[in-house]
PDB file of C-alpha atoms in Angstrom:
ATOM      1  CA  MET A   1     -89.843-191.801 -70.893  1.00  0.00           C
ATOM      2  CA  ASN A   2     -88.589-188.237 -70.613  1.00  0.00           C
ATOM      3  CA  PRO A   3     -88.069-186.626 -74.059  1.00  0.00           C
ATOM      4  CA  PHE A   4     -85.280-184.411 -72.711  1.00  0.00           C
ATOM      5  CA  SER A   5     -83.451-187.463 -71.444  1.00  0.00           C
ATOM      6  CA  MET A   6     -83.773-189.036 -74.893  1.00  0.00           C
ATOM      7  CA  LEU A   7     -82.306-185.929 -76.545  1.00  0.00           C
ATOM      8  CA  LYS A   8     -79.380-185.975 -74.137  1.00  0.00           C
ATOM      9  CA  ASP A   9     -78.775-189.654 -74.891  1.00  0.00           C
ATOM     10  CA  MET A  10     -78.958-188.959 -78.641  1.00  0.00           C
ATOM     11  CA  ALA A  11     -76.334-186.206 -78.331  1.00  0.00           C
ATOM     12  CA  GLY A  12     -74.046-188.615 -76.506  1.00  0.00           C
ATOM     13  CA  MET A  13     -74.579-191.277 -79.158  1.00  0.00           C
ATOM     14  CA  LYS A  14     -73.803-188.756 -81.903  1.00  0.00           C
ATOM     15  CA  GLU A  15     -70.552-187.862 -80.168  1.00  0.00           C
ATOM     16  CA  GLN A  16     -69.611-191.541 -79.852  1.00  0.00           C
ATOM     17  CA  LEU A  17     -70.429-192.116 -83.528  1.00  0.00           C
ATOM     18  CA  GLU A  18     -68.225-189.208 -84.619  1.00  0.00           C
ATOM     19  CA  LYS A  19     -65.400-190.549 -82.467  1.00  0.00           C
ATOM     20  CA  ALA A  20     -65.846-194.018 -83.989  1.00  0.00           C
ATOM     21  CA  GLN A  21     -65.733-192.588 -87.524  1.00  0.00           C
ATOM     22  CA  ALA A  22     -62.461-190.828 -86.730  1.00  0.00           C
ATOM     23  CA  GLN A  23     -61.038-194.061 -85.306  1.00  0.00           C
ATOM     24  CA  MET A  24     -62.062-195.958 -88.444  1.00  0.00           C
ATOM     25  CA  GLN A  25     -59.733-193.852 -90.565  1.00  0.00           C
ATOM     26  CA  GLU A  26     -56.811-194.689 -88.291  1.00  0.00           C
ATOM     27  CA  ILE A  27     -57.368-198.464 -88.354  1.00  0.00           C
ATOM     28  CA  THR A  28     -55.479-200.272 -91.096  1.00  0.00           C
ATOM     29  CA  ALA A  29     -55.070-203.907 -92.016  1.00  0.00           C
ATOM     30  CA  THR A  30     -52.925-205.641 -94.611  1.00  0.00           C
ATOM     31  CA  GLY A  31     -54.276-208.656 -96.411  1.00  0.00           C
ATOM     32  CA  SER A  32     -52.143-210.976 -98.462  1.00  0.00           C
ATOM     33  CA  SER A  33     -52.456-213.805-100.922  1.00  0.00           C
ATOM     34  CA  GLY A  34     -50.231-216.089-102.935  1.00  0.00           C
ATOM     35  CA  GLY A  35     -47.768-216.560-100.094  1.00  0.00           C
ATOM     36  CA  ASN A  36     -47.406-212.773 -99.642  1.00  0.00           C
ATOM     37  CA  MET A  37     -46.834-212.180-103.362  1.00  0.00           C
ATOM     38  CA  VAL A  38     -49.725-209.699-103.222  1.00  0.00           C
ATOM     39  CA  GLN A  39     -50.185-207.466-100.196  1.00  0.00           C
ATOM     40  CA  LEU A  40     -52.965-204.908 -99.972  1.00  0.00           C
ATOM     41  CA  THR A  41     -53.537-202.441 -97.128  1.00  0.00           C
ATOM     42  CA  ILE A  42     -56.932-200.855 -96.443  1.00  0.00           C
ATOM     43  CA  ASN A  43     -58.209-198.444 -93.825  1.00  0.00           C
ATOM     44  CA  GLY A  44     -61.306-198.708 -91.644  1.00  0.00           C
ATOM     45  CA  LYS A  45     -63.406-197.234 -94.419  1.00  0.00           C
ATOM     46  CA  PHE A  46     -62.318-200.135 -96.657  1.00  0.00           C
ATOM     47  CA  GLU A  47     -60.320-197.792 -98.907  1.00  0.00           C
ATOM     48  CA  ILE A  48     -57.166-199.228-100.447  1.00  0.00           C
ATOM     49  CA  VAL A  49     -54.188-197.253 -99.156  1.00  0.00           C
ATOM     50  CA  ASP A  50     -51.301-199.410-100.430  1.00  0.00           C
ATOM     51  CA  ILE A  51     -50.622-202.317-102.777  1.00  0.00           C
ATOM     52  CA  HIS A  52     -47.387-204.290-102.945  1.00  0.00           C
ATOM     53  CA  LEU A  53     -46.801-206.784-105.755  1.00  0.00           C
ATOM     54  CA  ASP A  54     -43.845-209.146-105.764  1.00  0.00           C
ATOM     55  CA  PRO A  55     -42.272-208.843-109.233  1.00  0.00           C
ATOM     56  CA  ILE A  56     -42.464-212.622-109.614  1.00  0.00           C
ATOM     57  CA  CYS A  57     -46.270-212.475-109.815  1.00  0.00           C
ATOM     58  CA  VAL A  58     -46.323-209.889-112.600  1.00  0.00           C
ATOM     59  CA  ASP A  59     -46.463-212.101-115.663  1.00  0.00           C
ATOM     60  CA  ASN A  60     -48.120-210.775-118.816  1.00  0.00           C
ATOM     61  CA  ARG A  61     -49.179-214.308-119.679  1.00  0.00           C
ATOM     62  CA  ASP A  62     -51.166-214.806-116.470  1.00  0.00           C
ATOM     63  CA  VAL A  63     -53.036-211.574-115.739  1.00  0.00           C
ATOM     64  CA  PRO A  64     -56.169-213.435-114.514  1.00  0.00           C
ATOM     65  CA  MET A  65     -54.111-215.073-111.751  1.00  0.00           C
ATOM     66  CA  LEU A  66     -52.837-211.667-110.612  1.00  0.00           C
ATOM     67  CA  GLN A  67     -56.377-210.301-110.610  1.00  0.00           C
ATOM     68  CA  ASP A  68     -57.504-213.220-108.445  1.00  0.00           C
ATOM     69  CA  LEU A  69     -54.596-212.670-106.051  1.00  0.00           C
ATOM     70  CA  ILE A  70     -55.492-208.982-105.675  1.00  0.00           C
ATOM     71  CA  LYS A  71     -59.133-209.841-104.957  1.00  0.00           C
ATOM     72  CA  ALA A  72     -58.076-212.461-102.410  1.00  0.00           C
ATOM     73  CA  ALA A  73     -55.728-210.024-100.660  1.00  0.00           C
ATOM     74  CA  HIS A  74     -58.509-207.411-100.536  1.00  0.00           C
ATOM     75  CA  HIS A  75     -60.896-209.954 -99.016  1.00  0.00           C
ATOM     76  CA  ASP A  76     -58.273-210.905 -96.416  1.00  0.00           C
ATOM     77  CA  ALA A  77     -57.712-207.256 -95.470  1.00  0.00           C
ATOM     78  CA  MET A  78     -61.474-206.567 -95.266  1.00  0.00           C
ATOM     79  CA  TYR A  79     -61.916-209.496 -92.890  1.00  0.00           C
ATOM     80  CA  LYS A  80     -59.124-208.160 -90.659  1.00  0.00           C
ATOM     81  CA  ILE A  81     -60.655-204.655 -90.609  1.00  0.00           C
ATOM     82  CA  GLN A  82     -64.081-206.069 -89.709  1.00  0.00           C
ATOM     83  CA  GLU A  83     -62.563-208.000 -86.821  1.00  0.00           C
ATOM     84  CA  ALA A  84     -60.680-204.906 -85.607  1.00  0.00           C
ATOM     85  CA  LEU A  85     -63.839-202.808 -85.788  1.00  0.00           C
ATOM     86  CA  LYS A  86     -65.803-205.427 -83.869  1.00  0.00           C
ATOM     87  CA  SER A  87     -63.247-205.483 -81.081  1.00  0.00           C
ATOM     88  CA  GLN A  88     -62.900-201.700 -80.862  1.00  0.00           C
ATOM     89  CA  LEU A  89     -66.503-200.662 -81.435  1.00  0.00           C
ATOM     90  CA  GLY A  90     -68.247-203.671 -79.909  1.00  0.00           C
ATOM     91  CA  PRO A  91     -68.562-202.230 -76.400  1.00  0.00           C
ATOM     92  CA  MET A  92     -69.848-198.932 -77.809  1.00  0.00           C
ATOM     93  CA  LEU A  93     -72.535-200.674 -79.882  1.00  0.00           C
ATOM     94  CA  GLY A  94     -73.886-202.408 -76.808  1.00  0.00           C
ATOM     95  CA  GLY A  95     -74.421-205.781 -78.450  1.00  0.00           C
ATOM     96  CA  MET A  96     -76.226-204.426 -81.514  1.00  0.00           C
ATOM     97  CA  ASN A  97     -75.429-206.395 -84.641  1.00  0.00           C
ATOM     98  CA  PHE A  98     -74.769-204.385 -87.803  1.00  0.00           C
ATOM     99  CA  PRO A  99     -74.551-206.166 -91.148  1.00  0.00           C
ATOM    100  CA  GLY A 100     -71.027-206.158 -92.541  1.00  0.00           C
ATOM    101  CA  LEU A 101     -69.399-205.897 -89.100  1.00  0.00           C
TER     102      LEU A 101
END
């Protein structure tokens, strides 16, 4: 195998990776729980960018339920981001399987 060819391929892969990282910031998904009482939006880097709480679910007497709803909404949004990343980056990864995606 030609080492110069490998270097050229590596440069192309680096460019594709940088493009993918930029795309990840633009991808967003909103997860919900409790019949949309809790909605949480994350970006492709799994950072929370927005939270919406229906006032009906904010009850001082049941904080653990609200905490569970927030966790469930975050899980839902993470699943949606992973699916979006698989569909957008799948062809670029050439069938490679990365944990978490």
